[in-house]
Short mmCIF file of C-alpha atoms and ligand atoms in Angstrom, two decimals:
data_model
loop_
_atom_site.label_atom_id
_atom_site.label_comp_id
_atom_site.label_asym_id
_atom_site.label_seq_id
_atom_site.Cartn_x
_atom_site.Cartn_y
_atom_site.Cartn_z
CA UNK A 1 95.34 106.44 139.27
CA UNK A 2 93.89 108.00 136.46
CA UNK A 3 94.32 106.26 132.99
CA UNK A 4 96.37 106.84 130.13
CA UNK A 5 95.44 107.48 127.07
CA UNK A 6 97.06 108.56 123.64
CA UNK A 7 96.78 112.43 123.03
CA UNK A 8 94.23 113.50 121.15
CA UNK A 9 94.34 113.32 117.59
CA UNK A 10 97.41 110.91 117.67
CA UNK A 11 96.43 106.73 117.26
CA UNK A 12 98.23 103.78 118.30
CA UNK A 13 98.79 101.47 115.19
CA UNK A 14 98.16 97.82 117.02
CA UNK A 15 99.78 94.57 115.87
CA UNK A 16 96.20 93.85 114.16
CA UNK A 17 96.33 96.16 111.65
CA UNK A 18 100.23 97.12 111.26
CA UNK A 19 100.21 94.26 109.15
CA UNK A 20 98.09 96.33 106.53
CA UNK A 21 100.54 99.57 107.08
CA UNK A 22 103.37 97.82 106.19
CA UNK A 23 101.48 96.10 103.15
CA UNK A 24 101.13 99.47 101.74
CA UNK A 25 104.21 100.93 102.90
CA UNK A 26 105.89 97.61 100.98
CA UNK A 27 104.10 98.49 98.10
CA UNK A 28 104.48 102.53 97.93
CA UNK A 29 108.22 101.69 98.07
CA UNK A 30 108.11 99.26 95.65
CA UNK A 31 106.31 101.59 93.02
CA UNK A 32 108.93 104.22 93.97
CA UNK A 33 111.65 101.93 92.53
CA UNK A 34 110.01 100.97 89.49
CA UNK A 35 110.16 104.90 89.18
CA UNK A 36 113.49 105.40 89.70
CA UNK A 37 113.01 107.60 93.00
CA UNK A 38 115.50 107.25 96.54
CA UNK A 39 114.41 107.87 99.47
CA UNK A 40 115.25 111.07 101.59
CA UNK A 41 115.00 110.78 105.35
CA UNK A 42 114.89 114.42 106.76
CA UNK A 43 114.73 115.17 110.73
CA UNK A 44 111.21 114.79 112.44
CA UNK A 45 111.40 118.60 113.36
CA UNK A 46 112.79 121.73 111.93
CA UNK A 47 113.83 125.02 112.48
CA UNK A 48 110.36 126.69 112.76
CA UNK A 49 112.05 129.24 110.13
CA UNK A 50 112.15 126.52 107.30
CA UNK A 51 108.29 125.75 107.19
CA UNK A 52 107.62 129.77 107.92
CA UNK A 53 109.55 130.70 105.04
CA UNK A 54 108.72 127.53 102.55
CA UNK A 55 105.07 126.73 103.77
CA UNK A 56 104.44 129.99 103.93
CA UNK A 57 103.15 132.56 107.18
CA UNK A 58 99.62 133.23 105.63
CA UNK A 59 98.61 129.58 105.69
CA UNK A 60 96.87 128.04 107.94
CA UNK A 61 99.04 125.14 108.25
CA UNK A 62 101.48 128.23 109.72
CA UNK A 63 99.55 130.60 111.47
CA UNK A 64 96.96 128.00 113.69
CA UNK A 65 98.31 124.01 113.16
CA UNK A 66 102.41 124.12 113.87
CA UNK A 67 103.03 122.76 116.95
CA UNK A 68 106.10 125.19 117.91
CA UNK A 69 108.32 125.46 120.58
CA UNK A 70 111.62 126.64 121.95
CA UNK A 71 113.68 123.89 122.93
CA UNK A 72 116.25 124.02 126.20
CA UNK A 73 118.30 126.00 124.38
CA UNK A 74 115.77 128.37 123.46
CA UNK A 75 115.56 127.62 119.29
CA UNK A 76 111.96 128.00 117.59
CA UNK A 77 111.74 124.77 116.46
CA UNK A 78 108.78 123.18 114.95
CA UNK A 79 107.57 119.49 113.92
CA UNK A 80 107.16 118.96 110.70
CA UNK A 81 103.26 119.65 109.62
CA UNK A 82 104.61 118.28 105.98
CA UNK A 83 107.56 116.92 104.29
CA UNK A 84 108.16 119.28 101.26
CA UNK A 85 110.19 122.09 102.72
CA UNK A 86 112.31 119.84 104.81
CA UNK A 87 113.65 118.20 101.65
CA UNK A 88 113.87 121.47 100.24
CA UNK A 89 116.00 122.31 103.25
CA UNK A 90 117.99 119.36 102.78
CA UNK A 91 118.80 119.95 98.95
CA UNK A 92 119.77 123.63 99.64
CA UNK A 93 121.77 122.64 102.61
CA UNK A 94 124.05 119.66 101.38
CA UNK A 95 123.93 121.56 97.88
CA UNK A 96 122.19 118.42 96.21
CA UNK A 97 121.32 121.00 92.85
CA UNK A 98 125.06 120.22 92.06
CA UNK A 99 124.35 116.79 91.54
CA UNK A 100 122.79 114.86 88.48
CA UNK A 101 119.37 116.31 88.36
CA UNK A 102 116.60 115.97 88.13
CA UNK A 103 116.84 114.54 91.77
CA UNK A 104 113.58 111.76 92.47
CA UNK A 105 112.74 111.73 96.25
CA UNK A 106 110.19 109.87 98.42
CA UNK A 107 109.61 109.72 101.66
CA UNK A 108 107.51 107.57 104.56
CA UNK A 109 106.94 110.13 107.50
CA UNK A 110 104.85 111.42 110.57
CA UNK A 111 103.48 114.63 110.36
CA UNK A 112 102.07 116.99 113.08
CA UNK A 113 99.08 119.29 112.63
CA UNK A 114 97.00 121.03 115.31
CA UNK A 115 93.85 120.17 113.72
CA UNK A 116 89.88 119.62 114.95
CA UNK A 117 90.44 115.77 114.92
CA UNK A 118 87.72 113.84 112.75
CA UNK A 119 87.52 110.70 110.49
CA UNK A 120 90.91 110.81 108.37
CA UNK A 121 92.46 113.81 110.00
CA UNK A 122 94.91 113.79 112.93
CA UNK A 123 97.06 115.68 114.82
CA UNK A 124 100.18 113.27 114.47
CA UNK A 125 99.78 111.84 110.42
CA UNK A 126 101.37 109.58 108.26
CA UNK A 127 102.80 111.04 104.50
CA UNK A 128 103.80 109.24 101.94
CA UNK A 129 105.45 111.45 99.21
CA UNK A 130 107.12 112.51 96.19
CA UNK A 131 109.61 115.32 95.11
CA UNK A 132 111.35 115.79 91.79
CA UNK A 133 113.98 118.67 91.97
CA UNK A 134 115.67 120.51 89.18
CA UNK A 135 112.94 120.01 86.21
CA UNK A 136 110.73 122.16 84.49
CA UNK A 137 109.52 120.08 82.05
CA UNK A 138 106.11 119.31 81.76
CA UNK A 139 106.60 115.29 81.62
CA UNK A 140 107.98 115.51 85.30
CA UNK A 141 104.06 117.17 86.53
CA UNK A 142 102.70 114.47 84.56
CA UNK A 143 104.89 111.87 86.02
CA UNK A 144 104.20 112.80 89.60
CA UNK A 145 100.81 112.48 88.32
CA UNK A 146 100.96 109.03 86.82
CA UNK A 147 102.33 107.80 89.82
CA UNK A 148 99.96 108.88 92.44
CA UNK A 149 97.31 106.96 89.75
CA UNK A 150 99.84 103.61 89.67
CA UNK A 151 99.36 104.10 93.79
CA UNK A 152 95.16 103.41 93.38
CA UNK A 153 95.89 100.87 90.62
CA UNK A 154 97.71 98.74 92.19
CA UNK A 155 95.81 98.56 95.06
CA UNK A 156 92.56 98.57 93.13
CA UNK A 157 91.02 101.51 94.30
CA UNK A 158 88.72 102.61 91.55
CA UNK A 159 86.58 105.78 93.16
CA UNK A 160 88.75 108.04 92.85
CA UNK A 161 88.73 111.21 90.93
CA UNK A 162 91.69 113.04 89.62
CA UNK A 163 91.43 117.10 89.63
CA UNK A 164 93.61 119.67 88.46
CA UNK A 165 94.45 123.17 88.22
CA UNK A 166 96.57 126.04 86.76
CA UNK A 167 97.49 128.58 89.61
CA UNK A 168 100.27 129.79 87.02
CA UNK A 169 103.86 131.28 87.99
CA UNK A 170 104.24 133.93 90.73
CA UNK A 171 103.76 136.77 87.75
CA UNK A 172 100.69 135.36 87.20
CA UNK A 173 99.92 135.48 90.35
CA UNK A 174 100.85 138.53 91.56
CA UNK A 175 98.44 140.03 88.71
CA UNK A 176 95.36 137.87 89.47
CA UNK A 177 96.01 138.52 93.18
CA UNK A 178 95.30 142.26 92.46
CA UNK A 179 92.43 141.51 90.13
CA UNK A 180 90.67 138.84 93.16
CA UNK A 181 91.57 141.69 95.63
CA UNK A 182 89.47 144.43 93.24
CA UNK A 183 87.12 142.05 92.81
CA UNK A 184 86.15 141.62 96.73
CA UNK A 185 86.91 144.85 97.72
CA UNK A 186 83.38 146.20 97.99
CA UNK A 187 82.54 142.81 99.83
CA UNK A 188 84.94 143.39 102.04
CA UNK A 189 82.84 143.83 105.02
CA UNK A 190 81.02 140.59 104.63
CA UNK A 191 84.18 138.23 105.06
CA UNK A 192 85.28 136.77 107.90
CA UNK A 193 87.71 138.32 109.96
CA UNK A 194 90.67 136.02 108.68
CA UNK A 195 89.91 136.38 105.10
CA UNK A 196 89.78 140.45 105.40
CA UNK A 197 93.08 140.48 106.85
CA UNK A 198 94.38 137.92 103.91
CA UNK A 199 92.81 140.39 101.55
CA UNK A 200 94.99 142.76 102.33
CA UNK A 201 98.27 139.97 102.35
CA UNK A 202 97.62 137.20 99.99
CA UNK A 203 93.91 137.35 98.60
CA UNK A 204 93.97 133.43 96.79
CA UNK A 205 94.05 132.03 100.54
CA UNK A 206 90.89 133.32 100.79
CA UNK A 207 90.00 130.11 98.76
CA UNK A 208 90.77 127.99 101.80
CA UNK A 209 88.28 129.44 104.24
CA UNK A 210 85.92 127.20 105.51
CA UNK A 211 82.99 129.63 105.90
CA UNK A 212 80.60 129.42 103.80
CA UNK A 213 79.94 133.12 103.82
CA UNK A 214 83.42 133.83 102.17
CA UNK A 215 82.68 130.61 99.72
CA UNK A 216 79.66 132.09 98.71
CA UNK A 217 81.33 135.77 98.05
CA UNK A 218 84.03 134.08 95.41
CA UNK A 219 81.29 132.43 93.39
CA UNK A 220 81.47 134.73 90.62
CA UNK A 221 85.27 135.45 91.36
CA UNK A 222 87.71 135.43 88.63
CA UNK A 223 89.55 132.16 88.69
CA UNK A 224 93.50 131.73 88.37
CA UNK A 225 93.29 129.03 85.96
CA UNK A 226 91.32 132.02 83.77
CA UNK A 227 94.34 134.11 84.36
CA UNK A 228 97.09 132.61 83.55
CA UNK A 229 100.11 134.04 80.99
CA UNK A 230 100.77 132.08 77.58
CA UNK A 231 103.66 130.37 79.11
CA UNK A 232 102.06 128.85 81.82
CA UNK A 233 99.01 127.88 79.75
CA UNK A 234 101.19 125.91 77.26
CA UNK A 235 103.20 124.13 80.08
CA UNK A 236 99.51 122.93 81.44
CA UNK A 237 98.62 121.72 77.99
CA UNK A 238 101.44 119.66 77.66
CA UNK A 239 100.71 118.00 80.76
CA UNK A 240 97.17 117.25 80.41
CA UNK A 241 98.12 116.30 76.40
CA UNK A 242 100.22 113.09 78.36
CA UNK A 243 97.38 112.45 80.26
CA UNK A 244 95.44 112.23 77.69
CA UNK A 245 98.49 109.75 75.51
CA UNK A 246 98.23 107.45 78.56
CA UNK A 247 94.66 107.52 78.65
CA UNK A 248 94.33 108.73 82.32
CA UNK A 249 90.60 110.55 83.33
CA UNK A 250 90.91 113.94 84.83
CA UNK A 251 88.86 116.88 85.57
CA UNK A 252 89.53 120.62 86.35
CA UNK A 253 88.82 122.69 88.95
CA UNK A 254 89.61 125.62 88.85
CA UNK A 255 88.58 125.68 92.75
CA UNK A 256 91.49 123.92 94.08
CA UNK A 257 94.63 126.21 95.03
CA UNK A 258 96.02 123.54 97.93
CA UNK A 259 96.79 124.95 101.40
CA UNK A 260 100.23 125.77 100.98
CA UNK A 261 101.76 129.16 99.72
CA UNK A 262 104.87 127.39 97.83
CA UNK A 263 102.75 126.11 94.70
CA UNK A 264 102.86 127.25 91.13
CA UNK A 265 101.09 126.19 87.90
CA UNK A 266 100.19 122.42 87.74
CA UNK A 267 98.37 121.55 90.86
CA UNK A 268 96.37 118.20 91.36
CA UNK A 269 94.70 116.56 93.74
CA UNK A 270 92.84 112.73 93.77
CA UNK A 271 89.74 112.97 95.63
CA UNK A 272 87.03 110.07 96.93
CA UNK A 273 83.46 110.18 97.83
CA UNK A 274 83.87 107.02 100.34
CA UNK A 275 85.84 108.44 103.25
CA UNK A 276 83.90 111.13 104.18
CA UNK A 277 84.84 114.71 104.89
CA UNK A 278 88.75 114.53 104.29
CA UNK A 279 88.39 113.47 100.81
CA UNK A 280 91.70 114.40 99.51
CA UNK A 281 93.83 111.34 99.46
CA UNK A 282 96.77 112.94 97.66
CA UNK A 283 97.90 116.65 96.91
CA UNK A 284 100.42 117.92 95.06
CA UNK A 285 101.90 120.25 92.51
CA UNK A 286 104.69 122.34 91.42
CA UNK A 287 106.71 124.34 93.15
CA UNK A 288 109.39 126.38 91.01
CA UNK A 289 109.86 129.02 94.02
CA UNK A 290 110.23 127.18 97.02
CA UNK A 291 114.10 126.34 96.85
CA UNK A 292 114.73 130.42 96.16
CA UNK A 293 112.40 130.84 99.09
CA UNK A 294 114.84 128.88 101.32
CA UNK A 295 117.98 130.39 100.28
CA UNK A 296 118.95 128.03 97.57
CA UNK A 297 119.16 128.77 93.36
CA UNK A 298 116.43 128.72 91.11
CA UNK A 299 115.65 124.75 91.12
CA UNK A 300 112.64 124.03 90.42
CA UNK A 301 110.34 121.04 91.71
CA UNK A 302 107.19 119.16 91.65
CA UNK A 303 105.68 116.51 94.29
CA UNK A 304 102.84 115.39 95.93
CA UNK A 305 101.99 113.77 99.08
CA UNK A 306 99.64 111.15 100.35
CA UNK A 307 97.61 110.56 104.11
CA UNK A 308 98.32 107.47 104.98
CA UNK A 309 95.28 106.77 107.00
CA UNK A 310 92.86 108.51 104.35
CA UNK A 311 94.53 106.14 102.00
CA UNK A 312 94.31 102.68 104.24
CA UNK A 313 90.37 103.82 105.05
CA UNK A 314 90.26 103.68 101.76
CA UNK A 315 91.73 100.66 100.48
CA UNK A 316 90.13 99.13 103.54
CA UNK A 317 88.50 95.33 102.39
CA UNK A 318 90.94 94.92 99.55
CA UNK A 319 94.09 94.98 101.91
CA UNK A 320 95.42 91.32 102.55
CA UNK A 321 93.85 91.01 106.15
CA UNK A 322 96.03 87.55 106.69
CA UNK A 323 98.70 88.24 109.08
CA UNK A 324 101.88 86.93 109.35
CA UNK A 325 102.09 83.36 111.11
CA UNK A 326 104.77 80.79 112.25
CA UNK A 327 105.51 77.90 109.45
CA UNK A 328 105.94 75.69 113.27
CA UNK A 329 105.28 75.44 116.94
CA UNK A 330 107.78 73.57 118.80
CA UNK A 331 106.12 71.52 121.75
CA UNK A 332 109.29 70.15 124.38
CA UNK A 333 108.45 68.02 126.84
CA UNK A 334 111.22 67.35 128.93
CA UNK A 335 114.42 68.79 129.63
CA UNK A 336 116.57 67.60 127.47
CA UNK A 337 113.57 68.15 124.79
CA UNK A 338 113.76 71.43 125.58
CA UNK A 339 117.13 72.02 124.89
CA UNK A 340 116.55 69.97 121.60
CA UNK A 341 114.38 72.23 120.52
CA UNK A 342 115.58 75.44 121.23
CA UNK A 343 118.65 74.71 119.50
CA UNK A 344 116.26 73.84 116.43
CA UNK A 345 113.92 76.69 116.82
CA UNK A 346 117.05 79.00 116.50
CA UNK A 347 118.90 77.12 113.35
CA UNK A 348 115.28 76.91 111.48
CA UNK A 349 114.69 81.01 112.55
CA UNK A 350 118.89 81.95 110.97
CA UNK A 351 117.41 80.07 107.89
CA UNK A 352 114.33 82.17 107.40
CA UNK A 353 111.86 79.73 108.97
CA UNK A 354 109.59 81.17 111.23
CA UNK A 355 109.23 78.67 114.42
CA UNK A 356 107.88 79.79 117.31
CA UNK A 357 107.35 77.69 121.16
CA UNK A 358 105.86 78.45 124.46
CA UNK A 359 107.66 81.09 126.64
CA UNK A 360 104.53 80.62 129.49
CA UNK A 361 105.18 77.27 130.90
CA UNK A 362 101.90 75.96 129.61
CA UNK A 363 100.64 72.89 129.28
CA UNK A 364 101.19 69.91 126.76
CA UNK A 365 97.12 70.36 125.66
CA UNK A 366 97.42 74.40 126.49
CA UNK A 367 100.00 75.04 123.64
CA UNK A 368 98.23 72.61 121.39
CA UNK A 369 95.56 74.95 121.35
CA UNK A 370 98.08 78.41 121.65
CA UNK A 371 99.70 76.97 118.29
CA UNK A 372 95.94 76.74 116.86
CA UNK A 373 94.90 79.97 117.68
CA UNK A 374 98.12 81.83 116.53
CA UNK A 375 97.94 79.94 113.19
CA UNK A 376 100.94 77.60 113.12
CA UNK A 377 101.20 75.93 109.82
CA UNK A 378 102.77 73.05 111.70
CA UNK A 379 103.37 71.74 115.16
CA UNK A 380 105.94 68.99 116.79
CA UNK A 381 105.79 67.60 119.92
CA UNK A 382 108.68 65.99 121.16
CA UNK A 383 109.53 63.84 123.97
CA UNK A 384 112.29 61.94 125.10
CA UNK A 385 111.47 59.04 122.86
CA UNK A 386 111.59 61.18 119.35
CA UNK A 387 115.07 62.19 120.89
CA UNK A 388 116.50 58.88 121.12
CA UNK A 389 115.08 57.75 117.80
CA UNK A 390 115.87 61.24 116.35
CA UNK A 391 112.17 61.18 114.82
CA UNK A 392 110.40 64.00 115.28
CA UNK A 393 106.44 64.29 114.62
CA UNK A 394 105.82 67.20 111.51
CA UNK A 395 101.86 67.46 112.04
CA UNK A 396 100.17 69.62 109.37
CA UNK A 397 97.82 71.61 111.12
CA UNK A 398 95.23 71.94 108.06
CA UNK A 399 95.19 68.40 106.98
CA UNK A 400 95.82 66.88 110.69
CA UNK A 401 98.27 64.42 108.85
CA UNK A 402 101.35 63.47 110.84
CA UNK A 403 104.71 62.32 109.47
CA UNK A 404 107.85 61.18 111.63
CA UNK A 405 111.38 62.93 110.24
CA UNK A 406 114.52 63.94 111.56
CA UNK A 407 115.60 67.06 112.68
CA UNK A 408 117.90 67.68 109.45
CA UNK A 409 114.92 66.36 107.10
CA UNK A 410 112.47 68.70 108.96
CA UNK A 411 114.44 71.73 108.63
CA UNK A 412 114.87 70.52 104.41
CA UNK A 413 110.88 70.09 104.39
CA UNK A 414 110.26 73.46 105.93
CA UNK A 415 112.60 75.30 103.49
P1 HAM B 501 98.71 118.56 101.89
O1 HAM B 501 97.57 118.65 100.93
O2 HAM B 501 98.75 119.53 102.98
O3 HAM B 501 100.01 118.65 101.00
O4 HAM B 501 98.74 117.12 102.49
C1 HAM B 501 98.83 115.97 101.67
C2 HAM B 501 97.93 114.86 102.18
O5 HAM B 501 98.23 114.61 103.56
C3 HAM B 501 96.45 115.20 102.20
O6 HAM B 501 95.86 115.00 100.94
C4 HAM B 501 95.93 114.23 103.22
O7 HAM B 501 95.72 112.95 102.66
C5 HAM B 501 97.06 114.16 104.22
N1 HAM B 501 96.78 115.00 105.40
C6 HAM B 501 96.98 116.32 105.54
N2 HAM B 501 96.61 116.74 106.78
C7 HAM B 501 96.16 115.63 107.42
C8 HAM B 501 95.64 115.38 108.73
N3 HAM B 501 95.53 116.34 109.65
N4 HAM B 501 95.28 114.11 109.05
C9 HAM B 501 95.40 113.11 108.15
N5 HAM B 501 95.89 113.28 106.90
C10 HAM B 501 96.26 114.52 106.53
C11 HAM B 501 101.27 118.56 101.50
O8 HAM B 501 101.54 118.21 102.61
C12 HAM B 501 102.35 118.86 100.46
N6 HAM B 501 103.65 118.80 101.13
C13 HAM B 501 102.27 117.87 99.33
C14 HAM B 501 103.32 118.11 98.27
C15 HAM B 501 104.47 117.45 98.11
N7 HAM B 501 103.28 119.04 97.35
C16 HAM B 501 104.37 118.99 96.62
N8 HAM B 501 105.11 118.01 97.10
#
């Protein structure tokens, strides 16, 4: 029979190093309550509509990575290749901009992306992210900034570089898209295929081509960040003048204009020389279109997200690599041991006490050396005499010392 394996692109997470994942996951949530934000939990897959319309159907995330399909009843439906627009969705839908705003949202998900799988990029992906809804103050950019940086502080990760850009609001846009388009026109011919055809239907994608052909051709291009109106210039300054209050390093580029068709002016991005190609830990920016886009009022918002994985390979040595072990290993011999001991190994485990015993019918020596190797602080064996005298054994398994206690003192030592 042939054997199974995981689809490509996807990875089992194995008991080994789930310990780490939910290390960080522990931590990401803990940061997002020091920052005031709730979590959001939005369906795994959408209408295909919803990332069409918010992620926008000249990206590439769109047009080649969605993995779409009609479902029995013959819906487009599509799982989710990020989390933004589905919270967007959500806030239209259950008409969350009536609330107390602005609304702080994270979120812990698995994302799906039809990609050439490498080092740090997947086909099934793990986000951790950030939305603020209904502000357009500056502070809020800078706050989604600050705490992607509290993420790499707190887990010590010090190669990382913070860039930003300006890609301005959609009038801004719309104007520089015309001058990039004029600009390219008489190099038409020597793009790629793709990039001819985004010419004509949203020229700053061109930006995200991979050839180096078309990188080469917007060298000399005029940039956005060059572009921008007065408005959206003094809405950048104000968030790079907090950066520069809390004393956090950036740099622009004026390069970066993120995958995604829903951004507008502050966009950021921390990036690391360690993990190879897929350098971008965390993307992000803001987004004052995207809950129009989707039917809802003019709310406006501001994110980011994080790859899991990129961000784990990254962390990598200074993540605890101690996993969780029992506090004691129960060791029965005898019947009426055995029912002495389950009855303890249950009351210890309602009181938070982790005790574990043999479920393989091994042997006395056998699960001596099972409770060694799975790192029981303590072990007990106990026989029909520790019953009768209600003295049971309480070996330390570091120091090899051995003291004789009852059952109630054992379960007040352990606590
Ligand atoms: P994104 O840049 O497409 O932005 O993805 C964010 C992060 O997800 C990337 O920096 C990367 O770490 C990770 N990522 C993306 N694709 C893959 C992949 N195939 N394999 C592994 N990791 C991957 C967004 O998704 C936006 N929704 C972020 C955002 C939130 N903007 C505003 N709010």
């Amino acid at each position: 029979m042939a054997k199974l394996s995981a689809p490509k692109g996807t990875k089992d997470i194995l008991p080994a190093e789930s310990y780490q994942w939910q290390y960080v996951e522990g931590l990401l949530k803990e940061i997002a309550t020091d920052f005031n934000f709730k979590e959001l939990r939005t369906p795994t897959f959408e209408s295909t509509e919803v990332f069409a319309r918010g992620v926008g159907d000249t990206t590439d995330v769109v047009t080649k990575e969605m993995y779409t399909f009609l479902d029995k009843g013959g819906r487009s439906v599509t799982l989710r290749p990020e989390g933004t627009a589905g919270i967007a969705r959500s806030f239209v839908e259950h008409g969350l901009y009536a609330g107390v705003l602005p609304l702080k949202l994270y979120y812990l998900i698995s994302c799906f992306r039809y990609e050439k799988p490498q080092a740090g990029r997947l086909r099934e992906f793990h986000q951790f992210g950030i939305e603020m809804l209904g502000t357009t103050s500056p502070l809020a950019d800078a706050e989604a900034i600050l705490f992607g940086n509290e993420i790499f502080k707190r887990l010590n990760i010090g190669n990382i570089t913070l860039n930003l850009n300006n890609i301005g609001c959609k009038d801004c846009r719309k104007a520089y898209n015309e001058k990039l388009k004029a600009y390219l026109e008489e190099k038409k011919e020597s793009l790629c295929e793709t990039c001819q055809e985004r010419l004509g239907k949203n020229p700053m994608r061109i930006f995200d081509c991979k050839s180096e052909i078309c990188q080469d051709l917007l060298k000399d291009a005029p940039t956005i960040f060059d572009s921008v109106c007065d408005d959206c210039k003094n809405h950048f300054q104000q968030v790079t003048d907090v950066l520069d209050a809390v004393g956090v390093a950036y740099k622009i580029d004026k390069g970066i204009v993120r995958g995604l068709d829903y951004y507008s002016k502050t966009v950021f991005e921390f990036v690391s020389d360690n993990i190879g190609a897929q350098g971008t830990v965390l993307g992000g920016g803001r987004y004052d279109g995207l809950i129009a886009d989707l039917g809802g009022n003019d709310a406006p918002g501001i994110g980011f997200a994080m790859g899991l994985e990129r961000l784990l390979l990254l962390a990598g040595e200074s993540l605890p690599t101690e996993d969780s072990r029992p506090k004691v290993f129960f060791i029965p011999i005898g019947d009426d041991a055995k029912k002495a001991v389950l009855k303890l190994v249950y009351e210890l485990r309602s009181k938070g006490i982790s005790a574990e015993f043999d479920l393989n019918s091994r042997s006395v020596k056998a699960q001596m050396k099972y409770a060694d190797k799975i790192g029981a602080e303590y072990t007990v064996v106990v026989g029909d005499d520790e019953i009768n005298q209600n003295q049971y054994p309480l070996k330390n398994m570091q120091t090899g010392e051995t003291k004789p206690v009852s059952p109630d003192a054992l379960i007040q030592e352990l606590l």
